[in-house]
Short mmCIF file of C-alpha atoms in Angstrom, two decimals:
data_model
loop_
_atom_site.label_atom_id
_atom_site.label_comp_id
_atom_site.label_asym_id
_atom_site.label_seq_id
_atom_site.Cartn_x
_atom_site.Cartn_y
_atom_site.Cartn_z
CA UNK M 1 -6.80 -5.48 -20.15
CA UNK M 2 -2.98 -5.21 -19.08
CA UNK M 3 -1.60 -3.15 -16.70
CA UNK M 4 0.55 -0.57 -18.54
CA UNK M 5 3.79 -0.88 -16.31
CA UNK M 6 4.47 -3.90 -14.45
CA UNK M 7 4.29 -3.63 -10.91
CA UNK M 8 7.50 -3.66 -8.70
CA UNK M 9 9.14 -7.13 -7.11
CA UNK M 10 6.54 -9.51 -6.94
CA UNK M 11 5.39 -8.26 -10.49
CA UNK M 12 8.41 -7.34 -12.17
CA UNK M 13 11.25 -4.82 -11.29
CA UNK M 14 9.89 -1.34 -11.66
CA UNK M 15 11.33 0.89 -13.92
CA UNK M 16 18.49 13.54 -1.97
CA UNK M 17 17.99 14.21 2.39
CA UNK M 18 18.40 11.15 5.01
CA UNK M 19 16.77 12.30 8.47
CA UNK M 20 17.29 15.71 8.90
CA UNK M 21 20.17 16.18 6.33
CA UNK M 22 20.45 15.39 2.35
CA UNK M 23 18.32 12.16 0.91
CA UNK M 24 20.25 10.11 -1.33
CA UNK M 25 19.30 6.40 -1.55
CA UNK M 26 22.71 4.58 -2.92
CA UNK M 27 23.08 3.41 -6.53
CA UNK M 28 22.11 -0.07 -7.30
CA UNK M 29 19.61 -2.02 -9.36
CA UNK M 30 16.14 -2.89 -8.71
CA UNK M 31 15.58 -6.81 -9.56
CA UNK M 32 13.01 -9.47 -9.33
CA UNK M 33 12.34 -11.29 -6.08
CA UNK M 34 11.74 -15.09 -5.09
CA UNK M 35 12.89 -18.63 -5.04
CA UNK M 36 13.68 -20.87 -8.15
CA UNK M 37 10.36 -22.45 -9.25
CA UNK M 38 10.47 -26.21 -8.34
CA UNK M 39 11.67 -28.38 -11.23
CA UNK M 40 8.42 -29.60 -11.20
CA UNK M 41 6.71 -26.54 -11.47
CA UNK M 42 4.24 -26.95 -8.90
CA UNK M 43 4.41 -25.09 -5.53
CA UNK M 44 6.73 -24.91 -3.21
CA UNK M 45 4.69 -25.62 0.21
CA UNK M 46 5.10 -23.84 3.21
CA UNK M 47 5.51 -26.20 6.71
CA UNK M 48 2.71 -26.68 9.02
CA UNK M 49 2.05 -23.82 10.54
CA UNK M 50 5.01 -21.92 9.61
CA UNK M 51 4.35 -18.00 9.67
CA UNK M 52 5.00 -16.18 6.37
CA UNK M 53 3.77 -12.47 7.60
CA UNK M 54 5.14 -10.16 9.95
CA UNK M 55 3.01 -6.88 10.74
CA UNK M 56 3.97 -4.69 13.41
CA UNK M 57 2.88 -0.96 13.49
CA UNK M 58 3.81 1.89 15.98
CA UNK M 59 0.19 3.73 17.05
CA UNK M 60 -0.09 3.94 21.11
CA UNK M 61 1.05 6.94 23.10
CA UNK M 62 3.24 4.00 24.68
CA UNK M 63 4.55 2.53 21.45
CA UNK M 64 5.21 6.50 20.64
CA UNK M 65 7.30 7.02 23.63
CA UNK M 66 9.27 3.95 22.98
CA UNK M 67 11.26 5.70 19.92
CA UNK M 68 13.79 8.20 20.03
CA UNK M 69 12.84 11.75 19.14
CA UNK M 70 14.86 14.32 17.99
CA UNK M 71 12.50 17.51 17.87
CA UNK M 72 9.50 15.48 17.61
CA UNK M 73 6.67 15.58 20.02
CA UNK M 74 3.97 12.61 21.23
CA UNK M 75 0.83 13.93 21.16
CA UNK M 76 -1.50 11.72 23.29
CA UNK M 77 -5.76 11.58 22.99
CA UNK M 78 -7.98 8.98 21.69
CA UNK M 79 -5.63 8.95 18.64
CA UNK M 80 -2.33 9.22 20.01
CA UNK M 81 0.65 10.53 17.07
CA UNK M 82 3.30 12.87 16.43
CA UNK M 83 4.20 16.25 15.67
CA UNK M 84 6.84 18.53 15.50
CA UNK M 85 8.24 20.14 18.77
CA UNK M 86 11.21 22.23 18.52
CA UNK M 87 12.60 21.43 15.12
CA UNK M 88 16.02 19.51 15.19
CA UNK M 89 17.35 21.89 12.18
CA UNK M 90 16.73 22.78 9.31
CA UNK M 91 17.78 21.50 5.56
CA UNK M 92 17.49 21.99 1.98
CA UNK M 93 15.71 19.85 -0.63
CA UNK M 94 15.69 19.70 -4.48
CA UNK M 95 12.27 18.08 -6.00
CA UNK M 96 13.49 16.27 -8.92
CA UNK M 97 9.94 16.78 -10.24
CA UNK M 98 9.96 20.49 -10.10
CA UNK M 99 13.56 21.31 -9.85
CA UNK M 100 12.82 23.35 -6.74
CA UNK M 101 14.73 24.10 -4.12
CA UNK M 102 13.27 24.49 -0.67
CA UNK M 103 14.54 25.01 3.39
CA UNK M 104 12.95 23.37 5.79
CA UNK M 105 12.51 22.71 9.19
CA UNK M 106 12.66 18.80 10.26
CA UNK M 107 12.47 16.76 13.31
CA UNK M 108 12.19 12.90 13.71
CA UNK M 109 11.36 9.84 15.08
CA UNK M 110 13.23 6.28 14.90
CA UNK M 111 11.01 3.38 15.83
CA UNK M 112 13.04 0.76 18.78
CA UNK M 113 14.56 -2.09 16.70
CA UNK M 114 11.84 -4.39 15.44
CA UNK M 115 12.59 -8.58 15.12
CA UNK M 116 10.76 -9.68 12.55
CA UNK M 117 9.12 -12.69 13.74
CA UNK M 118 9.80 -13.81 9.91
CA UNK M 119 13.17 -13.56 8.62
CA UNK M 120 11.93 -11.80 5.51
CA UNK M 121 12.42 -11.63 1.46
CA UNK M 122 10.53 -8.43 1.34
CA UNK M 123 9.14 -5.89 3.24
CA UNK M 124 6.36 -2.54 2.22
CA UNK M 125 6.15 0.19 5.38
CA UNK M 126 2.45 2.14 5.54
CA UNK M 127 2.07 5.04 7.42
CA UNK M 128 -1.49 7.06 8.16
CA UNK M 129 -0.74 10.87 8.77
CA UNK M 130 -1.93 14.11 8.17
CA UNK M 131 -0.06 16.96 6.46
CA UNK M 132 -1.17 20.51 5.74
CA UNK M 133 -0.14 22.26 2.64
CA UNK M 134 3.42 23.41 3.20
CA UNK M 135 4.41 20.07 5.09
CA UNK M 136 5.55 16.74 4.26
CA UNK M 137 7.04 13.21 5.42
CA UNK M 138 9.93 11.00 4.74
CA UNK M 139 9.84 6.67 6.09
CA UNK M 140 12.89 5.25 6.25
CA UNK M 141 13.94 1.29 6.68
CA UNK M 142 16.62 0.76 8.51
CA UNK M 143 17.64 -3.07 8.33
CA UNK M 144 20.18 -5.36 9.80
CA UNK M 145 20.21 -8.86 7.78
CA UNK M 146 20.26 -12.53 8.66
CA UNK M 147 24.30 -12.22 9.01
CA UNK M 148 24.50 -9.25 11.41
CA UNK M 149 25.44 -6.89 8.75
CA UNK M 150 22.88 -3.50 7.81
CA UNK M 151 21.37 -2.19 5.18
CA UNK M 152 21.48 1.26 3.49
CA UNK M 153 19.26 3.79 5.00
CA UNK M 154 16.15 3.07 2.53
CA UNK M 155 13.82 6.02 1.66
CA UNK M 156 10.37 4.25 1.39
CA UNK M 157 8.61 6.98 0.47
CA UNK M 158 8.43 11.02 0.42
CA UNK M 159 4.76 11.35 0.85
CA UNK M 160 2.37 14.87 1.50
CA UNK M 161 -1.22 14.89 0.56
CA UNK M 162 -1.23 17.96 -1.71
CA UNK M 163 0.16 18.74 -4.70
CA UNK M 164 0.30 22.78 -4.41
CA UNK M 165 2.48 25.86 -4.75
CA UNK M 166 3.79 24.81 -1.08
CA UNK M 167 4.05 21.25 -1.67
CA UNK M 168 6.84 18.61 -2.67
CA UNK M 169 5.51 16.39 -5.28
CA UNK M 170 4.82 12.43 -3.56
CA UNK M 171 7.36 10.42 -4.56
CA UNK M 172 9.02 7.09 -4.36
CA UNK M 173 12.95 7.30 -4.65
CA UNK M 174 14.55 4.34 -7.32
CA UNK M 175 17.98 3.40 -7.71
CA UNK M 176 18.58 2.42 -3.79
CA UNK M 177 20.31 -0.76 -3.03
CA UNK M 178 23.66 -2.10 -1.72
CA UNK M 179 23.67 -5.24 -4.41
CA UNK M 180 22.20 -7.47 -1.58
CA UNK M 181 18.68 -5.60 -1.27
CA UNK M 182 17.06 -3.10 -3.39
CA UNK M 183 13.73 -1.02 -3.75
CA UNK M 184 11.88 -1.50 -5.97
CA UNK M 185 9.49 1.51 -5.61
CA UNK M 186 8.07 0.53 -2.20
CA UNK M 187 8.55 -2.58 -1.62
CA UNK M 188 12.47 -4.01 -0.01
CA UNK M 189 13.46 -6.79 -1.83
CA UNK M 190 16.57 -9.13 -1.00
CA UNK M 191 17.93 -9.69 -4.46
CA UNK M 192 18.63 -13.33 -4.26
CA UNK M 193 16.57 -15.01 -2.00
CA UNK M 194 17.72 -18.20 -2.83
CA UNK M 195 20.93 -17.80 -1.27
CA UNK M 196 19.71 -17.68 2.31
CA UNK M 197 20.23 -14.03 3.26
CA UNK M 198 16.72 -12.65 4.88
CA UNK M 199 15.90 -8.91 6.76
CA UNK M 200 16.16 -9.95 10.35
CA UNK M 201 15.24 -6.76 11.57
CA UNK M 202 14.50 -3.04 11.00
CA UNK M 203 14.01 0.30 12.61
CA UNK M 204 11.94 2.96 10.85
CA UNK M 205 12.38 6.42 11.18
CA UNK M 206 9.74 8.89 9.94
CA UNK M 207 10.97 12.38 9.43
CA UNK M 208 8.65 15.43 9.63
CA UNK M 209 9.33 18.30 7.86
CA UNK M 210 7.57 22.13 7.38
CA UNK M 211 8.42 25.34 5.70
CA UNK M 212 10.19 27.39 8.01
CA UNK M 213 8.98 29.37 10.71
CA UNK M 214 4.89 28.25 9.39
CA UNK M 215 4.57 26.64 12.97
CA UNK M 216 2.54 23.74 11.05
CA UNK M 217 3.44 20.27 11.28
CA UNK M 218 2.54 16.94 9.99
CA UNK M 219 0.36 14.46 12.40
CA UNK M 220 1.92 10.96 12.35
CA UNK M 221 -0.75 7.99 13.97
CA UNK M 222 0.43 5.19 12.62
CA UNK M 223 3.72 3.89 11.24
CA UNK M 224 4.45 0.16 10.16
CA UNK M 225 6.08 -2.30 8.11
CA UNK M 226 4.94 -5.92 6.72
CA UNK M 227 7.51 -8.10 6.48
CA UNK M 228 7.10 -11.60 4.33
CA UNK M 229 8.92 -14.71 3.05
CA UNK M 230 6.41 -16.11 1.02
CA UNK M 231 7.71 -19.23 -0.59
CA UNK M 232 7.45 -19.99 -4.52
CA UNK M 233 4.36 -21.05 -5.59
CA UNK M 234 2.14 -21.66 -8.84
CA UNK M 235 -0.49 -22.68 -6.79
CA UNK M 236 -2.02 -22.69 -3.83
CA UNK M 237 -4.25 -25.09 -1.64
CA UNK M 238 -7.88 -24.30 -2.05
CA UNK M 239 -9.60 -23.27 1.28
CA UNK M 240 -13.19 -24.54 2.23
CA UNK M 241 -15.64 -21.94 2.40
CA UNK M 242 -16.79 -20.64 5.68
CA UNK M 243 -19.11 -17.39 5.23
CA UNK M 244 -21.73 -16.01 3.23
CA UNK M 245 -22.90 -12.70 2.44
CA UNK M 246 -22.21 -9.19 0.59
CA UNK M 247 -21.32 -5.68 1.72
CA UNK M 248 -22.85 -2.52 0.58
CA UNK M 249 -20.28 -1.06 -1.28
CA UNK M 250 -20.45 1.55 -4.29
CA UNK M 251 -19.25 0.37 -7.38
CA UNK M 252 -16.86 3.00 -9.75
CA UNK M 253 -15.40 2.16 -13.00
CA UNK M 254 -12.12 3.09 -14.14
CA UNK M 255 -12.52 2.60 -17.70
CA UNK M 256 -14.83 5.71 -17.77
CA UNK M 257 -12.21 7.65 -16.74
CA UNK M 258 -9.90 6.49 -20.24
CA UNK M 259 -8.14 9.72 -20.91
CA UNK M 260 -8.66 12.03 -18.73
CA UNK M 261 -6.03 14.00 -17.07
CA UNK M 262 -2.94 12.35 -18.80
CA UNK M 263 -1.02 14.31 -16.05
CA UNK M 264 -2.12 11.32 -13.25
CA UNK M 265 -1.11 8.36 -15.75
CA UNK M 266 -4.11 8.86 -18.31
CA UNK M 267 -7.50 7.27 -16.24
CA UNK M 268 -8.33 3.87 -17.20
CA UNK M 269 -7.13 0.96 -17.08
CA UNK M 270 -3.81 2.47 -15.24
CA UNK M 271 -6.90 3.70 -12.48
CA UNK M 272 -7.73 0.58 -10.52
CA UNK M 273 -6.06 1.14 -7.38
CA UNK M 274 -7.44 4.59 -6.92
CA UNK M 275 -11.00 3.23 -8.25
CA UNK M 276 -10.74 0.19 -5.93
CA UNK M 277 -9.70 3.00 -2.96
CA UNK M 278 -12.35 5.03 -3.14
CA UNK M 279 -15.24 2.23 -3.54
CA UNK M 280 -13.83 1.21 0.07
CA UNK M 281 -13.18 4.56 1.67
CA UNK M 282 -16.88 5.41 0.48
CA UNK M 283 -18.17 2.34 2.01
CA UNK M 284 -16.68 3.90 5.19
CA UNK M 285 -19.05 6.70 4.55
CA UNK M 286 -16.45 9.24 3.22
CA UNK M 287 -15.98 11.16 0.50
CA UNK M 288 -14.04 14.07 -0.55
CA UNK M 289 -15.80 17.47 -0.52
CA UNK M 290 -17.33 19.98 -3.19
CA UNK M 291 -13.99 21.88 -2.39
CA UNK M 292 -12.03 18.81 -3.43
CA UNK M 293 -13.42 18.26 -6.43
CA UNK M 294 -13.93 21.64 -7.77
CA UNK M 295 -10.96 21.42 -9.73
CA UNK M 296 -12.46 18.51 -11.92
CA UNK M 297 -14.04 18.59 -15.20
CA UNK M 298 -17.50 19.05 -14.26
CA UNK M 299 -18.26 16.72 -17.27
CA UNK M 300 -17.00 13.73 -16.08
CA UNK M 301 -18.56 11.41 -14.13
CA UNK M 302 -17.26 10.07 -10.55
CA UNK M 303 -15.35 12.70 -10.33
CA UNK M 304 -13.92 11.48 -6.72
CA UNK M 305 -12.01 8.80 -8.67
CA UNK M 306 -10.31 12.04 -10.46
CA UNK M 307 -9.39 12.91 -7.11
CA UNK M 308 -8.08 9.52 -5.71
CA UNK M 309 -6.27 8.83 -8.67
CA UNK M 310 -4.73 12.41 -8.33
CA UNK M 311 -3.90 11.68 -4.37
CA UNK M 312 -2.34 8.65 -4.98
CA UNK M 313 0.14 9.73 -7.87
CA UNK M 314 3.52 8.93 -7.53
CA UNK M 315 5.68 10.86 -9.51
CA UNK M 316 8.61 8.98 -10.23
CA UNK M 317 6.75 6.12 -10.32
CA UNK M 318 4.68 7.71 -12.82
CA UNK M 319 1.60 5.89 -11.59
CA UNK M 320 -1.38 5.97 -8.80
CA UNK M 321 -0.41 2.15 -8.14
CA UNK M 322 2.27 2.73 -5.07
CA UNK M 323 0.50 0.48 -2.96
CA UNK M 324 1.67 2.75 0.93
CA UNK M 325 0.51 5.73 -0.96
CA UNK M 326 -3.22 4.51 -1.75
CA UNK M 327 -3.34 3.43 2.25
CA UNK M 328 -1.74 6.83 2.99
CA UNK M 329 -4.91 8.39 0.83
CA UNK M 330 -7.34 6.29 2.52
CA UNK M 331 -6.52 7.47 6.07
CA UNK M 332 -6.31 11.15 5.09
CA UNK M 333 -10.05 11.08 5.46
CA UNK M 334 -11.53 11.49 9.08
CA UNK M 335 -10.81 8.84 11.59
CA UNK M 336 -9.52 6.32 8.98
CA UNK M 337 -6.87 3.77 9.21
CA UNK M 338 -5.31 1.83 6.34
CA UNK M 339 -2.33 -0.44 5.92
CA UNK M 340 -0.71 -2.90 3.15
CA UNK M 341 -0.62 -6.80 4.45
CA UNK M 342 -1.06 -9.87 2.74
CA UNK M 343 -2.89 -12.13 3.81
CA UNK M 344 -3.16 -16.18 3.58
CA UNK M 345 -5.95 -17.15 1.91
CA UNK M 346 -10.00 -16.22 1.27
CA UNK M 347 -10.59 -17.84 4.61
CA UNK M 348 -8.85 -14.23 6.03
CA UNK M 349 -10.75 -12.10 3.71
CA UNK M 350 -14.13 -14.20 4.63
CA UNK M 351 -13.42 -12.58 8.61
CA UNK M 352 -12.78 -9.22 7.59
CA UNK M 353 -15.80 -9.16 4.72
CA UNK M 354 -18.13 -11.03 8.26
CA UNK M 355 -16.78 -7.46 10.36
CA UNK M 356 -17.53 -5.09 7.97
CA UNK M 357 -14.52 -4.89 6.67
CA UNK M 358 -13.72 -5.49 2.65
CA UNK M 359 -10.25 -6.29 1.34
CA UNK M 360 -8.40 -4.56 -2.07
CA UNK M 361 -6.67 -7.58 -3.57
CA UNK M 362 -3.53 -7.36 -5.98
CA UNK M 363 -3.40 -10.41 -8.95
CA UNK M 364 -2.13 -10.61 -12.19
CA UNK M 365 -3.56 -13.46 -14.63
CA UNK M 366 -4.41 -14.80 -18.10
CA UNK M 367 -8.24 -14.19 -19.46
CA UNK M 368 -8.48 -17.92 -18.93
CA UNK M 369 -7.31 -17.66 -15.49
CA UNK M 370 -10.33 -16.17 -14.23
CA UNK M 371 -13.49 -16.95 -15.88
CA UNK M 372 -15.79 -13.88 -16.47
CA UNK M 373 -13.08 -11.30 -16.50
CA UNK M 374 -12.87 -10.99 -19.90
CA UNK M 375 -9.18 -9.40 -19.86
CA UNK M 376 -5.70 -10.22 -18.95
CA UNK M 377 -3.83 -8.38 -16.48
CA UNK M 378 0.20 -8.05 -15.29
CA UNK M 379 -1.25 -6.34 -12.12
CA UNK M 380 -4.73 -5.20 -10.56
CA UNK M 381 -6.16 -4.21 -7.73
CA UNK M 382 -9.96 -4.75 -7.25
CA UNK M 383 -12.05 -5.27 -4.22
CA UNK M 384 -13.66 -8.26 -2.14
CA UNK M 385 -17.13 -7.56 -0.86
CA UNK M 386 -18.53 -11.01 -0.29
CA UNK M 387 -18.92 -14.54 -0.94
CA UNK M 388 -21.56 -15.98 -2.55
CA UNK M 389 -23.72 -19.35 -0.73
CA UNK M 390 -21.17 -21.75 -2.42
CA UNK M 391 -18.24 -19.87 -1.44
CA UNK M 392 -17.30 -18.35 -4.50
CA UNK M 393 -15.95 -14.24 -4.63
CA UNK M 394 -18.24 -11.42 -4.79
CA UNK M 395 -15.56 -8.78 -6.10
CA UNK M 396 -16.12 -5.14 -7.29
CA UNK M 397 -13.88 -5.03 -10.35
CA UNK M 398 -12.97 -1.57 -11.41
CA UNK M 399 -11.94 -2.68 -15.07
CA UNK M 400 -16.06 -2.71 -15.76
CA UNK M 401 -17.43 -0.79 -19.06
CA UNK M 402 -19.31 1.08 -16.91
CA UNK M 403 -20.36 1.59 -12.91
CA UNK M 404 -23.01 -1.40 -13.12
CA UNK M 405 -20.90 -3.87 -14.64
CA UNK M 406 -18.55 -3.03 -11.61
CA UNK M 407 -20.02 -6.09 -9.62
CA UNK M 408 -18.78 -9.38 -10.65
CA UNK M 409 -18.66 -12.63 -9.28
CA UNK M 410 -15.81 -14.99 -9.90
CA UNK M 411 -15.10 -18.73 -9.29
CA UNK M 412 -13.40 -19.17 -5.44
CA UNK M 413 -10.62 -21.62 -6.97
CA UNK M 414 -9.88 -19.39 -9.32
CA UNK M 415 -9.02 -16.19 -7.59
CA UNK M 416 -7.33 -17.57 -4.83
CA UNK M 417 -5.08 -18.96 -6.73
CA UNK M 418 -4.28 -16.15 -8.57
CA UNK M 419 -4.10 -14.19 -5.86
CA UNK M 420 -1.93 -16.14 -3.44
CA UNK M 421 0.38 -17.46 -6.32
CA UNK M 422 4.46 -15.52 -6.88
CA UNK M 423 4.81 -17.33 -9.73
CA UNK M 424 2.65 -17.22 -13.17
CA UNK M 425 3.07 -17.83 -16.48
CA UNK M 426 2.30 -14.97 -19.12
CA UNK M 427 1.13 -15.33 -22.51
CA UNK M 428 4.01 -16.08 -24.10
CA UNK M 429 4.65 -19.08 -21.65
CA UNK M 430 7.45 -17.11 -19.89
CA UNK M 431 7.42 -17.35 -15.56
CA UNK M 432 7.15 -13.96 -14.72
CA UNK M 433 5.62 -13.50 -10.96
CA UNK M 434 2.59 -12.52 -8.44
CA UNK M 435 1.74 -10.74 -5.84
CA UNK M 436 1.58 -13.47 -3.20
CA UNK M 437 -1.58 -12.48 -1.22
CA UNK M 438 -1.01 -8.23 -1.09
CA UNK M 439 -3.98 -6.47 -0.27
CA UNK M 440 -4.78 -3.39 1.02
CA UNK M 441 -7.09 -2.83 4.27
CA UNK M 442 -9.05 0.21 5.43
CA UNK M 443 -11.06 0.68 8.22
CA UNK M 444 -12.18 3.20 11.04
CA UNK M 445 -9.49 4.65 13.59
CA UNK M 446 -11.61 3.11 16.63
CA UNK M 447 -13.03 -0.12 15.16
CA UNK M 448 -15.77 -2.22 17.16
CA UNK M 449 -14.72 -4.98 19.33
CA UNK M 450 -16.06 -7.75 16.42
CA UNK M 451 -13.78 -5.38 13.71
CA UNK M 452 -10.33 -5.28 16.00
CA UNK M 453 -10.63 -9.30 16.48
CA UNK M 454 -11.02 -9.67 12.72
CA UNK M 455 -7.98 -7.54 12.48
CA UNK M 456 -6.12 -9.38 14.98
CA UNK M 457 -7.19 -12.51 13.35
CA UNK M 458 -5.67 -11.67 9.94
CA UNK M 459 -2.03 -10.09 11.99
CA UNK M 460 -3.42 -6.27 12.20
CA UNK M 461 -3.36 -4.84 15.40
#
């Protein structure tokens, strides 16, 4: 099984209003990220100790009141956000996927100046929100590099929930970059890492936006970035197992869903993000409702994957693998939180899996790469649920036959490695690259004590 588009940066390059006013990301092209391999072709090590991650988010009434607002309003609670107060104007919009144009109200919020505490080759923002039909949201990077200098004002998404009459349609913007950085759908990339430049810092600003006069707005919780300079690397150094044991997690298969609704990218294998989403937000003990689903075939089975796959869509993308939007999905459902990290190796997913908490992991590989897989893949998400007594993965692998084929278990070395790897070799011997450790995690808005020092543990806070 191969994905049927390659996956942004770390993959391969992907195939108008700024806050408050006209979008328009600047014209520039999208390109692959990393270091030269080593001659050698083995991996380029990372120090002792030297950090590779960045996470920060923006979720306390504190951290809320610490950005500048223009129209927007903190909202405080157990789950502190933000709204829309008096509207800071109002603005037109074109959808370049319906060719309609729109007014509406806005009002936003700019995040203080972040430092990354890595000085960073790439960087994917997450947000967790709610929008009611008729509203919407725009994130926006705002970077200064290494040399003092800023980037373009990058759109990192244009996200709602829905899809109807009142809607925009969720989209990632292409063609943004300055011919230093890029975006590749949602993911910054510097273009040529190898030459030194990194992001040292960003801002994001998150603009809210509702049909005039509806006196709806969007809720805003959380808002973050991960930021990461992970070095070349065709392998990586095998961790010792430390934990043993399974979740109870339901297990969905995408390649029932081959053909249906060609409109959301055609089910099967081109499903395993949504697939692997909704086996974790069900494990969560959520679901979408008879309501949600009534619009689905009534012959087909799982018919919530229908539904995540149909949340998720990004349509200039043309696909339900945007990685922000699947966490955006996730935390539409009550008191959920999700964002997009990567982490360092299975000894970080074996602390999250002892919490409660299971991990989506992105890897692309050969069929000999991972023994028991029977496929090849240039990208695919499925999910880590535990670890068997000699350490090796317990994974619920979407690209199953069927719903009990779903669980799998596959050899530690092995899918560590081609996890944690950015560089890979492909079929036809050519180095084309990985995801470097992405995952997504989702988990409740007020965790337990043991679940938040997990978190902390892995850089989520």
């Amino acid at each position: 099984m191969t994905s049927p588009t390659p996956r942004r940066t770390v993959l391969a390059a992907a195939v108008a209003l700024a806050a408050g006013a006209a979008v328009a990301g600047s014209a520039g092209p999208a390109s692959a990220s990393g270091r030269p391999a080593t001659a050698s072709g083995g991996a380029a090590r990372p120090k002792q100790g030297q950090q590779l991650v960045d996470n920060q988010a923006w979720t306390s009434h504190a951290q809320w009141r610490s950005g500048t607002a223009d129209g927007v309003r903190t909202e405080g609670g157990r789950r502190p956000g933000i709204v829309i107060g008096r509207p800071a104007g109002t603005t037109s919009y074109t959808d370049p996927h319906t060719n309609k144009t729109a007014t509406w109200e806005y009002a936003s919020w700019t995040s203080p100046v972040h430092r990354s505490e890595v000085p960073a080759t790439e960087a994917v923002a997450h947000w967790n929100a709610h929008t009611p039909a008729g509203t919407w949201l725009q994130v926006e990077l705002l970077g200064t590099y290494t040399d003092g200098t800023a980037t373009p004002a990058y759109v990192m998404g244009r996200w709602t929930a829905g899809d109807g009459d009142t809607d925009i349609r969720r989209t990632s913007v292409d063609g943004q970059g300055d011919g230093r950085s890029s975006i590749s759908t949602d993911t910054f990339a510097i273009d040529a890492p190898a030459g030194g430049l990194r992001l040292a810092s960003y801002q994001l600003r998150v603009t809210l936006y509702r049909l005039p006069g509806s006196g709806l707005t969007p809720t805003v919780w959380r808002v973050g970035a991960m930021a990461s300079d992970i070095p070349d690397r065709f392998t990586v150094d095998a961790s010792t197992p430390g934990f043993a044991g399974e979740l109870d997690v339901p297990s969905y298969s995408q390649e029932i869903h081959k053909g249906q609704y060609p409109q959301y990218d055609n089910g099967g294998e081109a499903w395993c993000s949504p697939t692997s989403s909704q086996m974790i937000i069900e494990h969560w003990g959520r679901r979408p409702s008879p309501a949600d689903l009534a619009w689905v075939d009534p012959s087909y089975a799982d018919p919530q994957v229908c539904q995540a796959a149909r949340r998720t869509y990004d349509y200039q993308y043309a696909g339900c693998g945007n990685w922000p939007f699947n966490a955006a999905y996730a935390a539409t459902y009550r008191d959920m939180s999700a964002v997009v990290t990567r982490l360092r190796s299975l000894n970080d997913v074996e602390t999250l899996v002892r919490a409660g908490i299971p991990a989506i992991t992105s890897q692309s590989f050969l069929a000999s790469e991972l023994t028991g897989a029977g496929y090849g893949t240039s990208g695919h998400l499925m999910t880590v649920t535990g670890f068997t007594d000699g350490g090796d993965v317990i994974a619920h692998d979407p690209a199953a036959p069927d719903d009990a084929a779903v669980r799998r278990v596959y050899r530690r070395r092995e899918f560590e490695n081609i996890w944690l790897r950015t560089k890979r070799h492909n079929a036809s011997g050519k180095v084309v690259s990985g995801t470097g450790g992405v995952c997504y995690l989702y988990w409740p808005a007020y965790p337990t004590a043991r679940q938040r020092k997990a978190l902390a543990a892995v850089g989520i806070h």
